């Protein structure tokens, strides 16, 4: 899909996310300068500002980085935007996730310069944006803005996020009742099957098989508000979209996913996707992983894991195992020095699975380096640096050269969650780990990667959590009997070789929670059956069952209804 430039003024335009591939379109349109208003790491297919800057500057464009958290426009943000606009050669093109932040900043700047608010509101409306809330004005009568937002802004249930958790809980609710008004808020055009990216990086899945359009997955009867959330006002039972438009709710479910902090490692964004630096944690980079693995004949291959929590804690070492297996099958394993640098103290957090994994560490002759956190990287010199502790407990820096390195980035809750009243001291959504109900706001629930229950952040966990949240929310409405309890279930199919998987299934405290009898599938040993489950069965379960409200293999405990 080609980039659509929306002209706001003769010397200024806005759009959705710009990629490196869009730069020729911008040049052909006569654009001289760019302003990026989107912070890095908001989505797993989002190019970094460094990638865009490199392509822009190569084409002779100037670019300024003025990142703004969705919905939070401060005077300093407006001043930074105005300064960039003043110093850049016109015409200037600004972009963010949807274009809303960019046109809002421009309008607030113009308003501060004395331009009439009604004039700005009319201009934004003609561009397809309703800035009445952001500018403190009455809405324009003939706005081109999505009428689904304007027609109804109060719902029985509002769901923030249309990832695995958000769509699954929406479908679980619809499977139980059709009598409630439900809205799901997410600006994304596409939805990803992220567990498949490890397999793409291993040359097993095709990249295109891990993505579908969002429109094809939103449950029928659920209203899709195609916008980004900027802020939460739980005392007023409403969320504010990034243009400050309020969406009111009786009950709220928050499932925005996790933020990948690529900037948490110095130098990473400058070299990601080239110089042998890759990551299966981004849709567009997983094929590069396979390109590196399939072409490497000799040298050093590094695999890293940051401090917890991260999504799918086994993914960093899955990349190692699939790579090592390919090199073993190609007969070049003895020529490749494999090292695993883990910021944590153990290979895997549930000890029962470690013996089987260690057999493969030995098979692939990999060196384990625990307590080593990747802090910076130089792709040009192909060197990575790690913080670790010496025998005296002092933090020291060590380095390693590489021919390829698979990086798992540090991860945090999204910015708009960390800065909201819903978060705990660590920035995660503060829930009761058994009911997944918010600890301070009784009409709010959360599931998926952004909440603070101490479970593994996996798609399998969201599959279990969705019906629990649906049940408990409807119980709160007196529509079902009994409170469902989440036991912390998560699953991590550890792909130790092509054709075999160690199927780790566990809950809170590392308690083993196998789904199959041991005689059929022993999860503590690599099995062909677990591979078939991962390769052939789980993707259809995800697309056709989990996201459709068919709750196979989910049977949470429930308390008895009160007399």
Coordinates of C-alpha atoms in Angstrom, one line a residue:
X1 CA 0.0 0.0 0.0
X2 CA 1.5 3.3 -1.1
X3 CA 1.8 6.1 1.4
X4 CA -1.0 8.7 1.2
X5 CA 0.1 12.3 1.9
X6 CA -2.6 14.5 3.4
X7 CA -2.0 18.2 2.6
X8 CA -2.7 20.4 5.6
X9 CA -1.1 23.6 4.3
X10 CA 0.8 24.6 1.2
X11 CA 4.0 23.8 2.9
X12 CA 2.9 21.1 5.4
X13 CA 1.4 17.6 5.1
X14 CA 0.9 14.6 7.4
X15 CA 0.5 10.8 7.1
X16 CA 0.5 7.5 8.8
X17 CA 3.8 5.7 9.6
X18 CA 6.6 6.3 7.0
X19 CA 8.9 3.5 6.1
X20 CA 12.2 3.6 4.2
X21 CA 10.4 2.3 1.1
X22 CA 8.2 5.4 1.2
X23 CA 11.0 7.9 0.8
X24 CA 11.0 8.0 -3.0
X25 CA 7.2 8.8 -2.8
X26 CA 8.0 11.7 -0.6
X27 CA 10.8 13.0 -2.8
X28 CA 8.5 12.7 -5.9
X29 CA 5.9 14.7 -4.0
X30 CA 8.4 17.5 -3.5
X31 CA 8.9 17.1 0.2
X32 CA 12.1 18.5 1.5
X33 CA 12.0 17.7 5.3
X34 CA 10.4 15.2 7.6
X35 CA 9.3 15.3 11.3
X36 CA 8.7 12.0 13.1
X37 CA 6.2 12.3 16.0
X38 CA 6.1 8.7 16.9
X39 CA 8.3 7.2 19.6
X40 CA 10.1 4.0 18.6
X41 CA 8.8 0.7 19.8
X42 CA 5.0 1.3 19.7
X43 CA 4.5 -1.6 17.3
X44 CA 6.3 -4.7 16.3
X45 CA 6.4 -3.8 12.6
X46 CA 7.5 -0.2 13.2
X47 CA 10.8 0.9 11.6
X48 CA 13.1 2.8 14.0
X49 CA 13.7 6.5 13.5
X50 CA 17.3 5.6 12.7
X51 CA 16.3 3.4 9.7
X52 CA 14.0 6.2 8.4
X53 CA 16.7 8.9 8.9
X54 CA 19.3 6.9 7.0
X55 CA 17.0 6.4 4.0
X56 CA 15.8 10.1 4.2
X57 CA 19.3 11.6 4.4
X58 CA 20.5 9.3 1.6
X59 CA 17.7 10.9 -0.6
X60 CA 18.7 14.4 0.5
X61 CA 15.9 15.0 3.0
X62 CA 16.3 16.5 6.4
X63 CA 14.5 14.9 9.3
X64 CA 13.7 15.9 12.9
X65 CA 12.6 13.5 15.7
X66 CA 10.0 15.0 18.0
X67 CA 8.4 11.9 19.6
X68 CA 5.1 12.4 21.5
X69 CA 3.3 9.8 23.6
X70 CA -0.1 9.3 22.1
X71 CA -2.6 11.8 23.6
X72 CA -0.2 13.7 25.8
X73 CA 0.5 17.0 24.2
X74 CA 2.6 19.3 26.5
X75 CA 3.7 22.9 25.8
X76 CA 7.2 21.6 25.5
X77 CA 6.1 19.2 22.8
X78 CA 4.4 22.0 20.9
X79 CA 7.5 24.2 21.3
X80 CA 9.8 21.4 20.0
X81 CA 7.6 20.8 17.1
X82 CA 7.5 24.5 16.3
X83 CA 11.3 24.7 16.5
X84 CA 11.7 21.8 14.1
X85 CA 9.2 23.3 11.7
X86 CA 11.0 26.7 11.8
X87 CA 14.4 25.2 11.1
X88 CA 13.5 22.7 8.4
X89 CA 13.3 23.5 4.7
X90 CA 9.7 23.4 3.4
X91 CA 7.6 21.6 2.3
X92 CA 7.7 19.6 5.6
X93 CA 5.9 16.3 6.0
X94 CA 5.1 15.0 9.6
X95 CA 4.0 11.5 10.5
X96 CA 3.1 9.3 13.4
X97 CA 1.0 6.1 13.7
X98 CA -2.2 7.6 12.2
X99 CA -1.2 11.2 11.5
X100 CA -3.3 12.5 14.4
X101 CA -0.4 13.5 16.6
X102 CA 1.3 15.4 13.8
X103 CA -1.7 17.4 12.7
X104 CA -2.6 18.1 16.4
X105 CA 0.9 19.5 17.1
X106 CA 0.7 21.6 14.0
X107 CA -2.7 22.9 14.9
X108 CA -1.7 23.7 18.5
X109 CA 1.3 25.6 17.2
X110 CA -0.9 27.5 14.8
X111 CA -3.4 28.3 17.6
X112 CA -0.5 29.6 19.7
X113 CA 0.4 31.9 16.8
X114 CA -3.1 33.4 16.8
X115 CA -4.8 31.4 14.1
X116 CA -8.5 31.0 15.0
X117 CA -9.5 27.7 16.5
X118 CA -12.6 27.3 14.3
X119 CA -10.4 27.8 11.2
X120 CA -8.0 25.1 12.4
X121 CA -10.8 22.8 13.3
X122 CA -12.4 23.2 9.8
X123 CA -9.0 22.5 8.1
X124 CA -8.4 19.4 10.2
X125 CA -11.9 18.2 9.4
X126 CA -11.3 18.6 5.7
X127 CA -8.2 16.4 6.2
X128 CA -10.2 13.7 7.9
X129 CA -9.3 14.5 11.6
X130 CA -11.6 15.7 14.4
X131 CA -9.5 17.9 16.7
X132 CA -12.4 19.5 18.6
X133 CA -11.4 17.9 21.9
X134 CA -7.7 18.7 21.4
X135 CA -8.4 22.3 20.4
X136 CA -11.2 22.8 22.9
X137 CA -13.7 23.6 20.2
X138 CA -17.2 22.4 19.2
X139 CA -17.1 19.7 16.5
X140 CA -17.4 20.7 12.8
X141 CA -20.8 19.8 11.5
X142 CA -19.6 18.2 8.3
X143 CA -16.6 16.3 9.5
X144 CA -15.0 13.5 7.4
X145 CA -13.9 11.8 10.6
X146 CA -14.9 8.1 11.0
X147 CA -18.6 8.3 11.9
X148 CA -18.3 5.2 14.0
X149 CA -16.5 7.2 16.6
X150 CA -18.8 10.2 16.5
X151 CA -22.1 8.2 16.4
X152 CA -21.6 6.5 19.7
X153 CA -19.0 7.2 22.4
X154 CA -20.4 5.2 25.3
X155 CA -20.2 1.4 25.5
X156 CA -21.0 -1.3 28.0
X157 CA -17.5 -2.6 27.5
X158 CA -14.4 -1.0 25.9
X159 CA -11.3 -3.1 25.0
X160 CA -8.0 -1.4 24.5
X161 CA -5.8 -3.3 22.1
X162 CA -6.6 -5.7 19.2
X163 CA -3.7 -8.1 19.6
X164 CA -4.0 -11.7 20.6
X165 CA -5.4 -10.9 24.0
X166 CA -7.8 -8.1 22.9
X167 CA -9.4 -9.9 20.1
X168 CA -9.6 -13.2 22.0
X169 CA -11.4 -11.6 25.0
X170 CA -13.8 -9.7 22.6
X171 CA -14.7 -13.0 21.0
X172 CA -15.0 -14.7 24.4
X173 CA -17.5 -12.0 25.4
X174 CA -19.5 -12.3 22.2
X175 CA -19.6 -16.1 22.6
X176 CA -21.3 -15.6 26.0
X177 CA -23.7 -12.7 25.2
X178 CA -24.8 -10.6 22.2
X179 CA -26.7 -8.2 24.4
X180 CA -23.9 -5.7 25.2
X181 CA -22.4 -2.9 23.3
X182 CA -18.6 -3.6 22.9
X183 CA -15.9 -1.5 21.3
X184 CA -12.3 -2.4 20.6
X185 CA -9.8 0.4 20.1
X186 CA -6.7 -0.2 18.0
X187 CA -5.2 1.8 15.0
X188 CA -3.4 -1.1 13.4
X189 CA -4.3 -2.3 9.9
X190 CA -2.9 -5.7 10.4
X191 CA -2.7 -8.4 13.1
X192 CA 0.3 -10.7 13.5
X193 CA 0.8 -14.3 14.7
X194 CA 3.9 -13.4 16.5
X195 CA 4.7 -17.0 17.8
X196 CA 5.4 -17.8 14.1
X197 CA 8.3 -15.4 13.7
X198 CA 10.8 -17.7 15.3
X199 CA 9.8 -20.3 12.7
X200 CA 10.2 -17.7 10.0
X201 CA 13.7 -17.0 11.3
X202 CA 14.4 -20.7 11.2
X203 CA 13.3 -21.0 7.5
X204 CA 10.2 -23.0 8.3
X205 CA 7.3 -20.6 8.1
X206 CA 6.7 -18.0 5.4
X207 CA 6.6 -14.5 6.6
X208 CA 3.2 -13.7 4.9
X209 CA 1.5 -16.6 6.7
X210 CA 1.9 -14.8 10.1
X211 CA -0.2 -11.8 9.2
X212 CA -3.9 -11.0 8.4
X213 CA -5.9 -7.8 8.1
X214 CA -7.3 -6.5 11.3
X215 CA -10.7 -6.0 9.6
X216 CA -11.0 -9.8 9.0
X217 CA -10.5 -10.6 12.7
X218 CA -12.6 -8.1 14.6
X219 CA -15.6 -10.1 15.9
X220 CA -18.9 -9.4 14.2
X221 CA -21.0 -7.2 16.5
X222 CA -17.9 -5.5 18.0
X223 CA -17.4 -1.9 17.0
X224 CA -13.8 -1.2 15.9
X225 CA -12.6 2.2 16.8
X226 CA -9.6 2.6 14.5
X227 CA -7.6 5.0 16.7
X228 CA -4.9 5.1 19.3
X229 CA -5.5 5.6 23.0
X230 CA -3.8 8.6 24.5
X231 CA -4.8 8.5 28.2
X232 CA -7.0 6.9 30.8
X233 CA -9.4 8.6 33.1
X234 CA -10.7 5.8 35.3
X235 CA -12.4 8.2 37.8
X236 CA -14.6 9.4 34.9
X237 CA -15.0 5.9 33.3
X238 CA -13.5 7.0 30.0
X239 CA -10.4 6.7 27.8
X240 CA -9.1 9.6 25.7
X241 CA -8.0 8.9 22.1
X242 CA -4.8 10.5 20.8
X243 CA -6.9 13.4 19.5
X244 CA -8.3 13.8 23.1
X245 CA -11.7 12.5 22.0
X246 CA -13.4 10.7 25.0
X247 CA -14.7 7.1 24.8
X248 CA -16.9 6.3 27.8
X249 CA -17.4 2.8 29.2
X250 CA -19.1 1.0 32.0
X251 CA -16.4 -1.6 32.1
X252 CA -12.9 -1.6 30.6
X253 CA -10.5 -4.3 29.5
X254 CA -6.9 -3.2 28.8
X255 CA -4.7 -5.4 26.6
X256 CA -2.2 -3.2 24.7
X257 CA 0.7 -5.6 24.5
X258 CA 4.3 -4.8 25.3
X259 CA 6.8 -2.3 24.1
X260 CA 10.1 -3.4 22.6
X261 CA 12.8 -0.9 23.8
X262 CA 15.2 -1.0 20.9
X263 CA 16.9 2.1 22.2
X264 CA 17.7 0.3 25.5
X265 CA 20.9 -1.0 23.8
X266 CA 23.2 1.7 22.6
X267 CA 23.9 1.5 18.9
X268 CA 21.3 -1.2 18.2
X269 CA 18.9 0.9 16.2
X270 CA 21.8 2.2 14.0
X271 CA 22.7 -1.3 12.8
X272 CA 19.5 -3.4 13.2
X273 CA 18.7 -5.3 10.0
X274 CA 22.3 -5.1 8.6
X275 CA 25.9 -5.9 9.6
X276 CA 24.7 -9.3 10.7
X277 CA 22.5 -7.8 13.5
X278 CA 18.9 -9.3 13.5
X279 CA 15.9 -10.1 15.7
X280 CA 13.0 -12.4 15.4
X281 CA 11.0 -9.9 17.6
X282 CA 10.2 -7.8 14.6
X283 CA 8.1 -9.0 11.6
X284 CA 10.3 -7.5 8.9
X285 CA 13.5 -8.8 10.5
X286 CA 12.7 -12.4 10.9
X287 CA 13.5 -13.2 7.3
X288 CA 16.9 -11.5 7.8
X289 CA 17.6 -14.0 10.6
X290 CA 17.1 -16.9 8.2
X291 CA 19.2 -15.1 5.5
X292 CA 22.1 -14.9 8.0
X293 CA 21.7 -18.4 9.3
X294 CA 21.4 -20.0 5.9
X295 CA 24.5 -18.2 4.5
X296 CA 26.9 -18.5 7.5
X297 CA 29.6 -21.1 6.9
X298 CA 32.0 -20.2 9.7
X299 CA 32.5 -17.6 12.4
X300 CA 30.9 -16.5 15.6
X301 CA 27.1 -16.4 16.3
X302 CA 25.8 -14.6 19.4
X303 CA 22.3 -14.9 20.8
X304 CA 21.2 -12.6 23.6
X305 CA 18.5 -12.4 26.2
X306 CA 17.7 -9.2 28.3
X307 CA 16.4 -9.0 31.9
X308 CA 12.9 -10.3 32.5
X309 CA 10.1 -9.7 31.8
X310 CA 10.0 -10.3 28.1
X311 CA 7.4 -11.8 25.8
X312 CA 8.0 -15.5 25.2
X313 CA 11.0 -16.0 27.4
X314 CA 12.1 -19.0 25.4
X315 CA 12.3 -17.2 22.0
X316 CA 15.9 -16.0 22.4
X317 CA 17.2 -19.6 22.8
X318 CA 14.7 -21.0 20.2
X319 CA 16.6 -18.9 17.7
X320 CA 19.9 -20.5 18.9
X321 CA 18.5 -24.1 18.7
X322 CA 17.1 -23.7 15.2
X323 CA 20.2 -22.1 13.9
X324 CA 22.5 -24.7 15.5
X325 CA 20.4 -27.5 14.1
X326 CA 20.6 -26.0 10.6
X327 CA 24.4 -25.6 10.8
X328 CA 24.6 -29.2 12.1
X329 CA 22.6 -30.5 9.2
X330 CA 24.7 -28.5 6.8
X331 CA 27.9 -29.9 8.3
X332 CA 29.3 -26.6 9.3
X333 CA 28.6 -26.6 13.0
X334 CA 32.2 -27.3 13.9
X335 CA 33.2 -24.1 12.1
X336 CA 30.8 -21.9 14.0
X337 CA 31.3 -20.7 17.6
X338 CA 27.9 -20.3 19.2
X339 CA 27.5 -18.2 22.4
X340 CA 24.3 -17.4 24.5
X341 CA 24.5 -14.3 26.6
X342 CA 21.7 -14.3 29.1
X343 CA 21.2 -11.4 31.6
X344 CA 19.5 -13.9 33.9
X345 CA 21.1 -16.6 36.1
X346 CA 19.6 -19.8 34.5
X347 CA 18.9 -21.2 31.1
X348 CA 15.2 -21.5 31.8
X349 CA 13.1 -20.5 34.8
X350 CA 11.4 -23.8 35.3
X351 CA 14.1 -26.3 36.3
X352 CA 12.3 -29.4 35.1
X353 CA 12.9 -28.4 31.5
X354 CA 16.6 -27.6 31.8
X355 CA 18.1 -31.1 31.5
X356 CA 16.5 -31.6 28.0
X357 CA 17.6 -28.1 26.9
X358 CA 21.2 -28.6 28.2
X359 CA 21.5 -31.7 25.9
X360 CA 21.0 -29.4 23.0
X361 CA 23.3 -26.7 24.3
X362 CA 25.9 -29.4 24.3
X363 CA 24.9 -30.8 20.9
X364 CA 25.4 -27.4 19.4
X365 CA 28.6 -26.8 21.4
X366 CA 27.2 -23.5 22.6
X367 CA 28.8 -21.5 25.4
X368 CA 26.5 -20.2 28.1
X369 CA 27.2 -16.8 29.6
X370 CA 24.8 -16.1 32.5
X371 CA 24.6 -12.7 34.1
X372 CA 25.6 -10.9 30.9
X373 CA 23.4 -8.1 29.8
X374 CA 23.9 -6.6 26.3
X375 CA 24.4 -2.9 26.7
X376 CA 25.8 -1.6 23.4
X377 CA 26.7 -2.8 19.9
X378 CA 28.7 -1.6 17.0
X379 CA 27.6 -3.2 13.8
X380 CA 30.4 -1.7 11.6
X381 CA 33.1 -3.3 13.8
X382 CA 30.8 -6.3 14.6
X383 CA 31.4 -6.0 18.3
X384 CA 29.0 -6.3 21.2
X385 CA 29.5 -5.3 24.8
X386 CA 28.0 -6.8 27.9
X387 CA 27.7 -5.8 31.6
X388 CA 28.5 -8.6 34.0
X389 CA 30.0 -9.0 37.5
X390 CA 33.5 -10.1 38.4
X391 CA 34.4 -12.3 41.3
X392 CA 34.3 -9.3 43.6
X393 CA 30.7 -8.5 42.7
X394 CA 31.8 -5.4 40.7
X395 CA 30.1 -4.5 37.4
X396 CA 32.5 -4.8 34.6
X397 CA 32.2 -4.6 30.8
X398 CA 33.2 -7.4 28.5
X399 CA 33.1 -7.6 24.7
X400 CA 32.7 -10.2 22.0
X401 CA 33.1 -9.9 18.2
X402 CA 30.5 -11.6 16.0
X403 CA 29.6 -12.5 12.5
X404 CA 25.9 -12.6 13.3
X405 CA 24.0 -11.7 16.4
X406 CA 20.4 -12.3 17.3
X407 CA 19.2 -9.7 19.7
X408 CA 16.2 -9.8 22.0
X409 CA 15.5 -6.2 23.0
X410 CA 14.7 -5.1 26.6
X411 CA 10.9 -4.8 27.0
X412 CA 8.6 -2.5 29.0
X413 CA 4.9 -1.7 29.3
X414 CA 3.8 0.8 26.6
X415 CA 4.5 4.5 27.4
X416 CA 0.8 5.4 27.6
X417 CA 0.3 2.6 30.2
X418 CA 3.4 3.5 32.3
X419 CA 2.3 7.1 32.5
X420 CA -1.3 6.2 33.4
X421 CA -3.1 5.8 36.7
X422 CA -3.6 2.1 35.9
X423 CA 0.1 1.2 36.4
X424 CA 2.0 -0.1 39.4
X425 CA 5.4 1.2 40.4
X426 CA 7.1 -0.8 37.6
X427 CA 4.8 0.6 35.0
X428 CA 2.7 -2.5 34.4
X429 CA -1.1 -2.7 34.8
X430 CA -1.9 -3.5 38.4
X431 CA -4.2 -6.5 38.6
X432 CA -5.1 -9.3 41.0
X433 CA -3.2 -12.3 39.7
X434 CA -6.1 -14.7 40.2
X435 CA -9.1 -12.7 38.8
X436 CA -7.1 -10.3 36.6
X437 CA -9.3 -7.5 37.9
X438 CA -7.6 -4.2 38.6
X439 CA -6.6 -3.7 42.2
X440 CA -7.8 -0.1 42.5
X441 CA -10.5 0.2 39.8
X442 CA -13.2 -2.5 40.2
X443 CA -14.6 -2.0 36.7
X444 CA -11.3 -2.6 34.9
X445 CA -9.6 -5.9 33.9
X446 CA -6.4 -6.6 32.0
X447 CA -4.8 -9.5 30.2
X448 CA -1.9 -10.2 28.0
X449 CA 1.7 -8.8 28.1
X450 CA 1.1 -5.4 29.8
X451 CA -0.3 -6.5 33.1
X452 CA 1.7 -7.4 36.2
X453 CA 0.7 -10.9 37.1
X454 CA 3.8 -13.0 37.4
X455 CA 3.2 -15.4 34.5
X456 CA 5.0 -16.1 31.3
X457 CA 4.1 -13.5 28.6
X458 CA 3.0 -15.9 25.8
X459 CA 0.1 -16.3 23.4
X460 CA -0.9 -19.4 25.3
X461 CA -1.2 -17.4 28.4
X462 CA -3.6 -14.9 26.6
X463 CA -5.6 -17.9 25.3
X464 CA -6.2 -19.0 28.9
X465 CA -6.7 -15.5 30.3
X466 CA -9.4 -14.4 27.7
X467 CA -12.3 -16.5 28.9
X468 CA -11.3 -15.8 32.5
X469 CA -11.6 -12.1 32.0
X470 CA -14.8 -12.5 30.0
X471 CA -16.3 -14.6 32.7
X472 CA -15.3 -12.4 35.6
X473 CA -16.5 -9.2 33.9
X474 CA -19.9 -10.8 33.1
X475 CA -20.0 -12.1 36.7
X476 CA -19.5 -8.5 37.9
X477 CA -22.6 -7.7 35.8
X478 CA -24.6 -10.6 37.3
X479 CA -24.8 -12.3 34.0
X480 CA -22.9 -15.5 34.9
X481 CA -22.3 -17.3 38.1
X482 CA -18.9 -17.9 39.7
X483 CA -15.6 -16.2 39.5
X484 CA -12.9 -17.8 37.3
X485 CA -9.4 -18.1 38.6
X486 CA -6.2 -17.8 36.5
X487 CA -3.5 -20.2 37.6
X488 CA -0.7 -18.5 35.7
X489 CA -0.7 -20.9 32.8
X490 CA 1.7 -20.3 30.0
X491 CA 3.2 -22.4 27.4
X492 CA 6.5 -22.2 25.6
X493 CA 7.2 -24.7 22.8
X494 CA 11.0 -24.7 22.8
X495 CA 12.0 -25.7 19.3
X496 CA 15.2 -27.5 20.0
X497 CA 15.7 -28.9 16.5
X498 CA 13.7 -29.0 13.3
X499 CA 11.2 -31.7 14.0
X500 CA 11.3 -31.8 17.8
X501 CA 10.1 -29.5 20.6
X502 CA 10.3 -29.4 24.4
X503 CA 6.8 -28.4 25.3
X504 CA 7.1 -26.3 28.5
X505 CA 3.7 -25.8 30.2
X506 CA 3.7 -24.2 33.6
X507 CA 1.9 -21.8 35.9
X508 CA 2.6 -19.6 38.9
X509 CA 5.7 -20.6 40.9
X510 CA 6.9 -22.8 38.1
X511 CA 4.2 -25.4 38.8
X512 CA 4.0 -27.9 35.8
X513 CA 0.6 -27.7 34.1
X514 CA 0.7 -30.2 31.2
X515 CA -2.2 -30.3 28.8
X516 CA -1.6 -33.9 27.7
X517 CA -1.0 -37.2 29.7
X518 CA 2.7 -38.0 30.1
X519 CA 2.3 -41.2 28.1
X520 CA 1.1 -39.2 25.1
X521 CA 3.4 -36.2 25.3
X522 CA 6.2 -35.9 27.8
X523 CA 6.8 -32.1 27.8
X524 CA 10.1 -32.6 29.6
X525 CA 11.6 -34.4 26.6
X526 CA 11.9 -33.3 23.0
X527 CA 9.1 -34.9 21.0
X528 CA 7.9 -35.1 17.4
X529 CA 4.3 -34.7 18.5
X530 CA 5.0 -31.3 20.1
X531 CA 6.6 -30.2 16.8
X532 CA 3.5 -31.2 14.9
X533 CA 1.5 -29.3 17.5
X534 CA 3.6 -26.2 17.0
X535 CA 4.0 -26.4 13.2
X536 CA 0.6 -27.7 12.1
X537 CA -2.0 -27.4 14.9
X538 CA -1.3 -24.2 16.9
X539 CA -1.5 -21.7 14.0
X540 CA -5.1 -22.9 13.0
X541 CA -6.0 -22.9 16.7
X542 CA -4.9 -19.4 16.9
X543 CA -6.6 -18.0 13.8
X544 CA -9.8 -20.2 13.9
X545 CA -10.4 -20.9 17.5
X546 CA -8.6 -18.6 20.0
X547 CA -9.5 -15.4 18.0
X548 CA -13.0 -16.7 17.3
X549 CA -14.1 -17.4 20.8
X550 CA -13.8 -21.2 20.6
X551 CA -12.1 -22.0 23.9
X552 CA -10.5 -25.3 23.3
X553 CA -8.2 -26.7 26.0
X554 CA -9.4 -23.9 28.4
X555 CA -11.1 -25.0 31.6
X556 CA -10.3 -22.5 34.4
X557 CA -11.3 -23.2 38.0
X558 CA -14.4 -21.3 39.2
X559 CA -15.5 -20.4 42.7
X560 CA -19.1 -21.4 43.6
X561 CA -21.7 -18.7 43.2
X562 CA -22.6 -17.1 46.5
X563 CA -25.9 -18.2 47.9

